Amino acid sequence: MSGKPEWLVWGREIQAIAQTGLTFTQDPFDRERYVMLRAIAARMMAVGTGAPVAWIESLFAGQEGYATPKVEVRAAVFDAAGRILMVREVLDGGRWTLPGGWADVNLTPAENAVKEVQEESGYIVTVRRLAAVWDRDRQGHEHKAFSCAKFFFLCDLAGGEAATSIETSEIGWFGPEEIPADLSLGRVLPGQIRRMFDHYREPGLPADFE
């Protein structure tokens, strides 16, 4: 489980069983049981995280369909000088991160990465290749209620100009020894940025999966 606390593993599994069961069951008694399971999962998460039970119950109640991991995309954009593009994230106190976010429907993960870069930085990019697909928990991020797969794409600068947005307050380019200390660690970790530089310098590296 790579360091995940047992309450998180069990809570996620129970919530997933409840969500999937509520999606497919036709039996009213089974539906009642799945709702009870979802409530148990919410109480487990509340004990583990300290968040209000009602808030977690509301979060879980908003999930429909077969339970699957969430998908997040991040873009590692490099300029001609070999510097990586980063943005200050308004929602995390102006901390630095690679452009990205939750993947929107009707777009591929790569298309989402391109969209996020333009929205958050003003730059237009093209995706060169997939660099990594990482499980959020196994990378060492703070544990969240839902599982998440993080897609990192190596991208090339194609146009545009620096422009902040409602999501970002500053745009910057950084060399491998210039990475800011105040990173938005819920979004990107120092080791992940270093690995993107590895992929940039060594085009033949295979994509990372964990």
PDB file of C-alpha atoms in Angstrom:
ATOM      1  CA  MET A   1       0.000   0.000   0.000  1.00  0.00           C
ATOM      2  CA  SER A   2       3.158   2.164  -0.027  1.00  0.00           C
ATOM      3  CA  GLY A   3       2.567   4.058   3.200  1.00  0.00           C
ATOM      4  CA  LYS A   4      -1.160   4.645   2.840  1.00  0.00           C
ATOM      5  CA  PRO A   5      -2.841   4.434   6.283  1.00  0.00           C
ATOM      6  CA  GLU A   6      -5.272   1.564   6.703  1.00  0.00           C
ATOM      7  CA  TRP A   7      -8.216   3.867   7.393  1.00  0.00           C
ATOM      8  CA  LEU A   8      -7.675   5.508   4.003  1.00  0.00           C
ATOM      9  CA  VAL A   9      -7.417   2.198   2.132  1.00  0.00           C
ATOM     10  CA  TRP A  10     -10.475   0.744   3.816  1.00  0.00           C
ATOM     11  CA  GLY A  11     -12.501   3.936   3.560  1.00  0.00           C
ATOM     12  CA  ARG A  12     -11.814   4.261  -0.160  1.00  0.00           C
ATOM     13  CA  GLU A  13     -12.665   0.630  -0.810  1.00  0.00           C
ATOM     14  CA  ILE A  14     -15.924   0.814   1.124  1.00  0.00           C
ATOM     15  CA  GLN A  15     -16.888   4.066  -0.612  1.00  0.00           C
ATOM     16  CA  ALA A  16     -16.122   2.539  -4.021  1.00  0.00           C
ATOM     17  CA  ILE A  17     -18.221  -0.547  -3.245  1.00  0.00           C
ATOM     18  CA  ALA A  18     -21.083   1.669  -2.106  1.00  0.00           C
ATOM     19  CA  GLN A  19     -20.875   3.984  -5.121  1.00  0.00           C
ATOM     20  CA  THR A  20     -20.723   1.157  -7.646  1.00  0.00           C
ATOM     21  CA  GLY A  21     -23.471  -0.743  -5.847  1.00  0.00           C
ATOM     22  CA  LEU A  22     -25.789   2.270  -5.844  1.00  0.00           C
ATOM     23  CA  THR A  23     -25.145   2.670  -9.564  1.00  0.00           C
ATOM     24  CA  PHE A  24     -26.229  -0.832 -10.548  1.00  0.00           C
ATOM     25  CA  THR A  25     -28.557  -2.196  -7.875  1.00  0.00           C
ATOM     26  CA  GLN A  26     -32.284  -2.503  -8.547  1.00  0.00           C
ATOM     27  CA  ASP A  27     -33.120  -3.846  -5.100  1.00  0.00           C
ATOM     28  CA  PRO A  28     -34.381  -1.224  -2.593  1.00  0.00           C
ATOM     29  CA  PHE A  29     -32.988  -3.195   0.357  1.00  0.00           C
ATOM     30  CA  ASP A  30     -29.550  -3.395  -1.249  1.00  0.00           C
ATOM     31  CA  ARG A  31     -29.707   0.330  -1.954  1.00  0.00           C
ATOM     32  CA  GLU A  32     -30.330   0.977   1.737  1.00  0.00           C
ATOM     33  CA  ARG A  33     -27.322  -1.166   2.643  1.00  0.00           C
ATOM     34  CA  TYR A  34     -25.068   0.634   0.168  1.00  0.00           C
ATOM     35  CA  VAL A  35     -26.123   3.996   1.611  1.00  0.00           C
ATOM     36  CA  MET A  36     -25.184   2.658   5.056  1.00  0.00           C
ATOM     37  CA  LEU A  37     -21.805   1.537   3.719  1.00  0.00           C
ATOM     38  CA  ARG A  38     -21.207   4.993   2.249  1.00  0.00           C
ATOM     39  CA  ALA A  39     -21.976   6.537   5.648  1.00  0.00           C
ATOM     40  CA  ILE A  40     -19.488   4.184   7.318  1.00  0.00           C
ATOM     41  CA  ALA A  41     -16.827   5.154   4.796  1.00  0.00           C
ATOM     42  CA  ALA A  42     -17.513   8.838   5.486  1.00  0.00           C
ATOM     43  CA  ARG A  43     -17.112   8.328   9.240  1.00  0.00           C
ATOM     44  CA  MET A  44     -13.814   6.496   8.676  1.00  0.00           C
ATOM     45  CA  MET A  45     -12.519   9.339   6.530  1.00  0.00           C
ATOM     46  CA  ALA A  46     -13.665  11.893   9.088  1.00  0.00           C
ATOM     47  CA  VAL A  47     -11.769  10.138  11.860  1.00  0.00           C
ATOM     48  CA  GLY A  48      -8.643   9.900   9.714  1.00  0.00           C
ATOM     49  CA  THR A  49      -8.670  13.429   8.310  1.00  0.00           C
ATOM     50  CA  GLY A  50     -10.438  15.468  10.965  1.00  0.00           C
ATOM     51  CA  ALA A  51     -12.874  16.809   8.356  1.00  0.00           C
ATOM     52  CA  PRO A  52     -16.585  17.104   9.256  1.00  0.00           C
ATOM     53  CA  VAL A  53     -18.567  13.917   8.633  1.00  0.00           C
ATOM     54  CA  ALA A  54     -21.370  15.852   6.932  1.00  0.00           C
ATOM     55  CA  TRP A  55     -18.933  17.392   4.449  1.00  0.00           C
ATOM     56  CA  ILE A  56     -17.462  14.015   3.514  1.00  0.00           C
ATOM     57  CA  GLU A  57     -20.927  12.444   3.246  1.00  0.00           C
ATOM     58  CA  SER A  58     -21.896  15.232   0.841  1.00  0.00           C
ATOM     59  CA  LEU A  59     -18.691  14.683  -1.144  1.00  0.00           C
ATOM     60  CA  PHE A  60     -19.375  10.957  -1.452  1.00  0.00           C
ATOM     61  CA  ALA A  61     -23.063  11.470  -2.290  1.00  0.00           C
ATOM     62  CA  GLY A  62     -22.041  13.545  -5.301  1.00  0.00           C
ATOM     63  CA  GLN A  63     -20.142  10.623  -6.860  1.00  0.00           C
ATOM     64  CA  GLU A  64     -22.026   8.508  -9.398  1.00  0.00           C
ATOM     65  CA  GLY A  65     -21.221   5.628 -11.720  1.00  0.00           C
ATOM     66  CA  TYR A  66     -18.569   2.957 -11.440  1.00  0.00           C
ATOM     67  CA  ALA A  67     -15.901   4.153  -9.015  1.00  0.00           C
ATOM     68  CA  THR A  68     -12.535   4.840 -10.704  1.00  0.00           C
ATOM     69  CA  PRO A  69      -9.473   6.974  -9.864  1.00  0.00           C
ATOM     70  CA  LYS A  70      -9.540  10.687 -10.641  1.00  0.00           C
ATOM     71  CA  VAL A  71      -7.283  11.907 -13.471  1.00  0.00           C
ATOM     72  CA  GLU A  72      -4.961  14.897 -13.100  1.00  0.00           C
ATOM     73  CA  VAL A  73      -2.646  16.245 -15.813  1.00  0.00           C
ATOM     74  CA  ARG A  74       0.600  18.206 -15.497  1.00  0.00           C
ATOM     75  CA  ALA A  75       2.637  19.768 -18.318  1.00  0.00           C
ATOM     76  CA  ALA A  76       6.438  19.970 -18.263  1.00  0.00           C
ATOM     77  CA  VAL A  77       7.074  22.732 -20.807  1.00  0.00           C
ATOM     78  CA  PHE A  78      10.655  23.586 -21.738  1.00  0.00           C
ATOM     79  CA  ASP A  79      11.972  26.605 -23.616  1.00  0.00           C
ATOM     80  CA  ALA A  80      15.009  26.801 -25.918  1.00  0.00           C
ATOM     81  CA  ALA A  81      17.278  27.406 -22.910  1.00  0.00           C
ATOM     82  CA  GLY A  82      16.156  24.193 -21.228  1.00  0.00           C
ATOM     83  CA  ARG A  83      14.157  25.950 -18.525  1.00  0.00           C
ATOM     84  CA  ILE A  84      10.861  24.594 -17.227  1.00  0.00           C
ATOM     85  CA  LEU A  85       7.626  26.609 -17.094  1.00  0.00           C
ATOM     86  CA  MET A  86       5.964  27.120 -13.699  1.00  0.00           C
ATOM     87  CA  VAL A  87       3.006  29.147 -12.452  1.00  0.00           C
ATOM     88  CA  ARG A  88       1.975  30.515  -9.063  1.00  0.00           C
ATOM     89  CA  GLU A  89      -1.269  28.814  -7.962  1.00  0.00           C
ATOM     90  CA  VAL A  90      -3.728  31.313  -6.478  1.00  0.00           C
ATOM     91  CA  LEU A  91      -5.714  28.638  -4.647  1.00  0.00           C
ATOM     92  CA  ASP A  92      -2.606  27.479  -2.801  1.00  0.00           C
ATOM     93  CA  GLY A  93      -1.304  30.763  -1.492  1.00  0.00           C
ATOM     94  CA  GLY A  94       0.692  31.650  -4.587  1.00  0.00           C
ATOM     95  CA  ARG A  95       2.901  28.593  -4.431  1.00  0.00           C
ATOM     96  CA  TRP A  96       4.633  27.388  -7.592  1.00  0.00           C
ATOM     97  CA  THR A  97       3.561  24.381  -9.645  1.00  0.00           C
ATOM     98  CA  LEU A  98       3.665  22.967 -13.149  1.00  0.00           C
ATOM     99  CA  PRO A  99       0.604  23.999 -15.179  1.00  0.00           C
ATOM    100  CA  GLY A 100      -2.197  21.470 -14.946  1.00  0.00           C
ATOM    101  CA  GLY A 101      -5.287  20.330 -13.111  1.00  0.00           C
ATOM    102  CA  TRP A 102      -8.163  17.884 -13.243  1.00  0.00           C
ATOM    103  CA  ALA A 103      -8.827  16.405 -16.678  1.00  0.00           C
ATOM    104  CA  ASP A 104     -12.021  17.644 -18.329  1.00  0.00           C
ATOM    105  CA  VAL A 105     -14.415  15.347 -20.171  1.00  0.00           C
ATOM    106  CA  ASN A 106     -14.421  15.137 -23.983  1.00  0.00           C
ATOM    107  CA  LEU A 107     -10.677  15.838 -24.129  1.00  0.00           C
ATOM    108  CA  THR A 108      -7.792  13.388 -24.097  1.00  0.00           C
ATOM    109  CA  PRO A 109      -5.292  13.705 -21.229  1.00  0.00           C
ATOM    110  CA  ALA A 110      -2.799  15.284 -23.649  1.00  0.00           C
ATOM    111  CA  GLU A 111      -5.388  17.777 -24.912  1.00  0.00           C
ATOM    112  CA  ASN A 112      -6.164  18.657 -21.315  1.00  0.00           C
ATOM    113  CA  ALA A 113      -2.493  19.378 -20.664  1.00  0.00           C
ATOM    114  CA  VAL A 114      -2.327  21.747 -23.653  1.00  0.00           C
ATOM    115  CA  LYS A 115      -5.510  23.498 -22.526  1.00  0.00           C
ATOM    116  CA  GLU A 116      -4.282  23.918 -18.948  1.00  0.00           C
ATOM    117  CA  VAL A 117      -1.003  25.468 -20.078  1.00  0.00           C
ATOM    118  CA  GLN A 118      -2.725  28.069 -22.235  1.00  0.00           C
ATOM    119  CA  GLU A 119      -5.334  28.876 -19.580  1.00  0.00           C
ATOM    120  CA  GLU A 120      -2.836  29.190 -16.722  1.00  0.00           C
ATOM    121  CA  SER A 121       0.204  30.709 -18.449  1.00  0.00           C
ATOM    122  CA  GLY A 122      -0.849  32.170 -21.813  1.00  0.00           C
ATOM    123  CA  TYR A 123       1.572  29.945 -23.723  1.00  0.00           C
ATOM    124  CA  ILE A 124       0.668  27.586 -26.563  1.00  0.00           C
ATOM    125  CA  VAL A 125       2.383  24.207 -26.446  1.00  0.00           C
ATOM    126  CA  THR A 126       2.466  20.886 -28.229  1.00  0.00           C
ATOM    127  CA  VAL A 127       2.790  17.570 -26.442  1.00  0.00           C
ATOM    128  CA  ARG A 128       5.971  15.692 -27.296  1.00  0.00           C
ATOM    129  CA  ARG A 129       5.256  12.544 -25.289  1.00  0.00           C
ATOM    130  CA  LEU A 130       3.981  11.051 -22.070  1.00  0.00           C
ATOM    131  CA  ALA A 131       6.685  11.215 -19.399  1.00  0.00           C
ATOM    132  CA  ALA A 132       4.981   9.614 -16.394  1.00  0.00           C
ATOM    133  CA  VAL A 133       1.769   8.234 -14.932  1.00  0.00           C
ATOM    134  CA  TRP A 134       2.050   8.272 -11.160  1.00  0.00           C
ATOM    135  CA  ASP A 135      -0.310   7.235  -8.392  1.00  0.00           C
ATOM    136  CA  ARG A 136      -0.692  10.291  -6.170  1.00  0.00           C
ATOM    137  CA  ASP A 137      -0.387   8.401  -2.883  1.00  0.00           C
ATOM    138  CA  ARG A 138       2.681   6.415  -3.897  1.00  0.00           C
ATOM    139  CA  GLN A 139       4.478   9.626  -4.829  1.00  0.00           C
ATOM    140  CA  GLY A 140       4.165  10.959  -1.316  1.00  0.00           C
ATOM    141  CA  HIS A 141       1.490  13.610  -1.748  1.00  0.00           C
ATOM    142  CA  GLU A 142      -0.930  14.348   1.061  1.00  0.00           C
ATOM    143  CA  HIS A 143      -3.605  11.661   1.236  1.00  0.00           C
ATOM    144  CA  LYS A 144      -7.012  12.633  -0.179  1.00  0.00           C
ATOM    145  CA  ALA A 145     -10.420  10.970  -0.143  1.00  0.00           C
ATOM    146  CA  PHE A 146     -10.195   9.650  -3.705  1.00  0.00           C
ATOM    147  CA  SER A 147      -7.481   7.807  -5.615  1.00  0.00           C
ATOM    148  CA  CYS A 148      -5.792   9.846  -8.330  1.00  0.00           C
ATOM    149  CA  ALA A 149      -3.616   9.073 -11.364  1.00  0.00           C
ATOM    150  CA  LYS A 150      -1.291  11.945 -12.319  1.00  0.00           C
ATOM    151  CA  PHE A 151      -0.314  12.196 -16.012  1.00  0.00           C
ATOM    152  CA  PHE A 152       2.858  14.198 -16.733  1.00  0.00           C
ATOM    153  CA  PHE A 153       3.475  15.263 -20.341  1.00  0.00           C
ATOM    154  CA  LEU A 154       6.694  16.598 -21.833  1.00  0.00           C
ATOM    155  CA  CYS A 155       5.736  19.630 -23.940  1.00  0.00           C
ATOM    156  CA  ASP A 156       7.375  22.010 -26.402  1.00  0.00           C
ATOM    157  CA  LEU A 157       6.751  25.744 -26.542  1.00  0.00           C
ATOM    158  CA  ALA A 158       4.903  26.687 -29.746  1.00  0.00           C
ATOM    159  CA  GLY A 159       3.755  30.267 -29.221  1.00  0.00           C
ATOM    160  CA  GLY A 160       1.789  32.655 -27.063  1.00  0.00           C
ATOM    161  CA  GLU A 161       3.096  34.933 -24.355  1.00  0.00           C
ATOM    162  CA  ALA A 162       3.069  35.006 -20.564  1.00  0.00           C
ATOM    163  CA  ALA A 163      -0.353  35.882 -19.150  1.00  0.00           C
ATOM    164  CA  THR A 164      -1.770  35.229 -15.704  1.00  0.00           C
ATOM    165  CA  SER A 165      -5.359  34.099 -15.115  1.00  0.00           C
ATOM    166  CA  ILE A 166      -7.905  33.802 -12.323  1.00  0.00           C
ATOM    167  CA  GLU A 167      -5.983  30.660 -11.303  1.00  0.00           C
ATOM    168  CA  THR A 168      -2.432  32.000 -11.480  1.00  0.00           C
ATOM    169  CA  SER A 169      -0.659  35.113 -10.215  1.00  0.00           C
ATOM    170  CA  GLU A 170       2.793  34.816 -11.843  1.00  0.00           C
ATOM    171  CA  ILE A 171       4.554  32.955 -14.650  1.00  0.00           C
ATOM    172  CA  GLY A 172       8.207  31.921 -14.550  1.00  0.00           C
ATOM    173  CA  TRP A 173      10.909  29.854 -16.247  1.00  0.00           C
ATOM    174  CA  PHE A 174      13.408  27.960 -14.097  1.00  0.00           C
ATOM    175  CA  GLY A 175      16.579  25.978 -14.636  1.00  0.00           C
ATOM    176  CA  PRO A 176      17.199  22.711 -12.765  1.00  0.00           C
ATOM    177  CA  GLU A 177      19.038  24.526  -9.968  1.00  0.00           C
ATOM    178  CA  GLU A 178      16.497  27.341  -9.720  1.00  0.00           C
ATOM    179  CA  ILE A 179      13.338  25.466  -8.717  1.00  0.00           C
ATOM    180  CA  PRO A 180      11.431  27.531  -6.109  1.00  0.00           C
ATOM    181  CA  ALA A 181      11.283  26.221  -2.557  1.00  0.00           C
ATOM    182  CA  ASP A 182       7.661  27.254  -2.087  1.00  0.00           C
ATOM    183  CA  LEU A 183       6.075  24.527  -4.207  1.00  0.00           C
ATOM    184  CA  SER A 184       2.405  23.631  -4.193  1.00  0.00           C
ATOM    185  CA  LEU A 185       3.131  20.147  -2.849  1.00  0.00           C
ATOM    186  CA  GLY A 186      -0.414  18.921  -3.342  1.00  0.00           C
ATOM    187  CA  ARG A 187       0.146  19.398  -7.063  1.00  0.00           C
ATOM    188  CA  VAL A 188       3.825  18.698  -7.705  1.00  0.00           C
ATOM    189  CA  LEU A 189       6.829  17.454  -5.750  1.00  0.00           C
ATOM    190  CA  PRO A 190      10.511  18.412  -6.162  1.00  0.00           C
ATOM    191  CA  GLY A 191      11.395  14.874  -7.286  1.00  0.00           C
ATOM    192  CA  GLN A 192       8.758  14.980  -9.989  1.00  0.00           C
ATOM    193  CA  ILE A 193      10.188  18.207 -11.385  1.00  0.00           C
ATOM    194  CA  ARG A 194      13.693  16.766 -11.316  1.00  0.00           C
ATOM    195  CA  ARG A 195      12.418  13.734 -13.210  1.00  0.00           C
ATOM    196  CA  MET A 196      10.922  15.990 -15.890  1.00  0.00           C
ATOM    197  CA  PHE A 197      14.387  17.494 -16.417  1.00  0.00           C
ATOM    198  CA  ASP A 198      15.718  13.930 -16.791  1.00  0.00           C
ATOM    199  CA  HIS A 199      13.146  13.258 -19.504  1.00  0.00           C
ATOM    200  CA  TYR A 200      13.983  16.515 -21.247  1.00  0.00           C
ATOM    201  CA  ARG A 201      17.723  15.796 -21.270  1.00  0.00           C
ATOM    202  CA  GLU A 202      17.336  12.124 -22.219  1.00  0.00           C
ATOM    203  CA  PRO A 203      14.640  11.807 -24.919  1.00  0.00           C
ATOM    204  CA  GLY A 204      14.986   8.020 -25.006  1.00  0.00           C
ATOM    205  CA  LEU A 205      13.861   7.504 -21.397  1.00  0.00           C
ATOM    206  CA  PRO A 206      10.731   5.364 -21.155  1.00  0.00           C
ATOM    207  CA  ALA A 207       7.702   6.762 -19.405  1.00  0.00           C
ATOM    208  CA  ASP A 208       7.591   6.230 -15.660  1.00  0.00           C
ATOM    209  CA  PHE A 209       4.743   4.211 -14.182  1.00  0.00           C
ATOM    210  CA  GLU A 210       4.038   3.742 -10.485  1.00  0.00           C
TER     211      GLU A 210
END
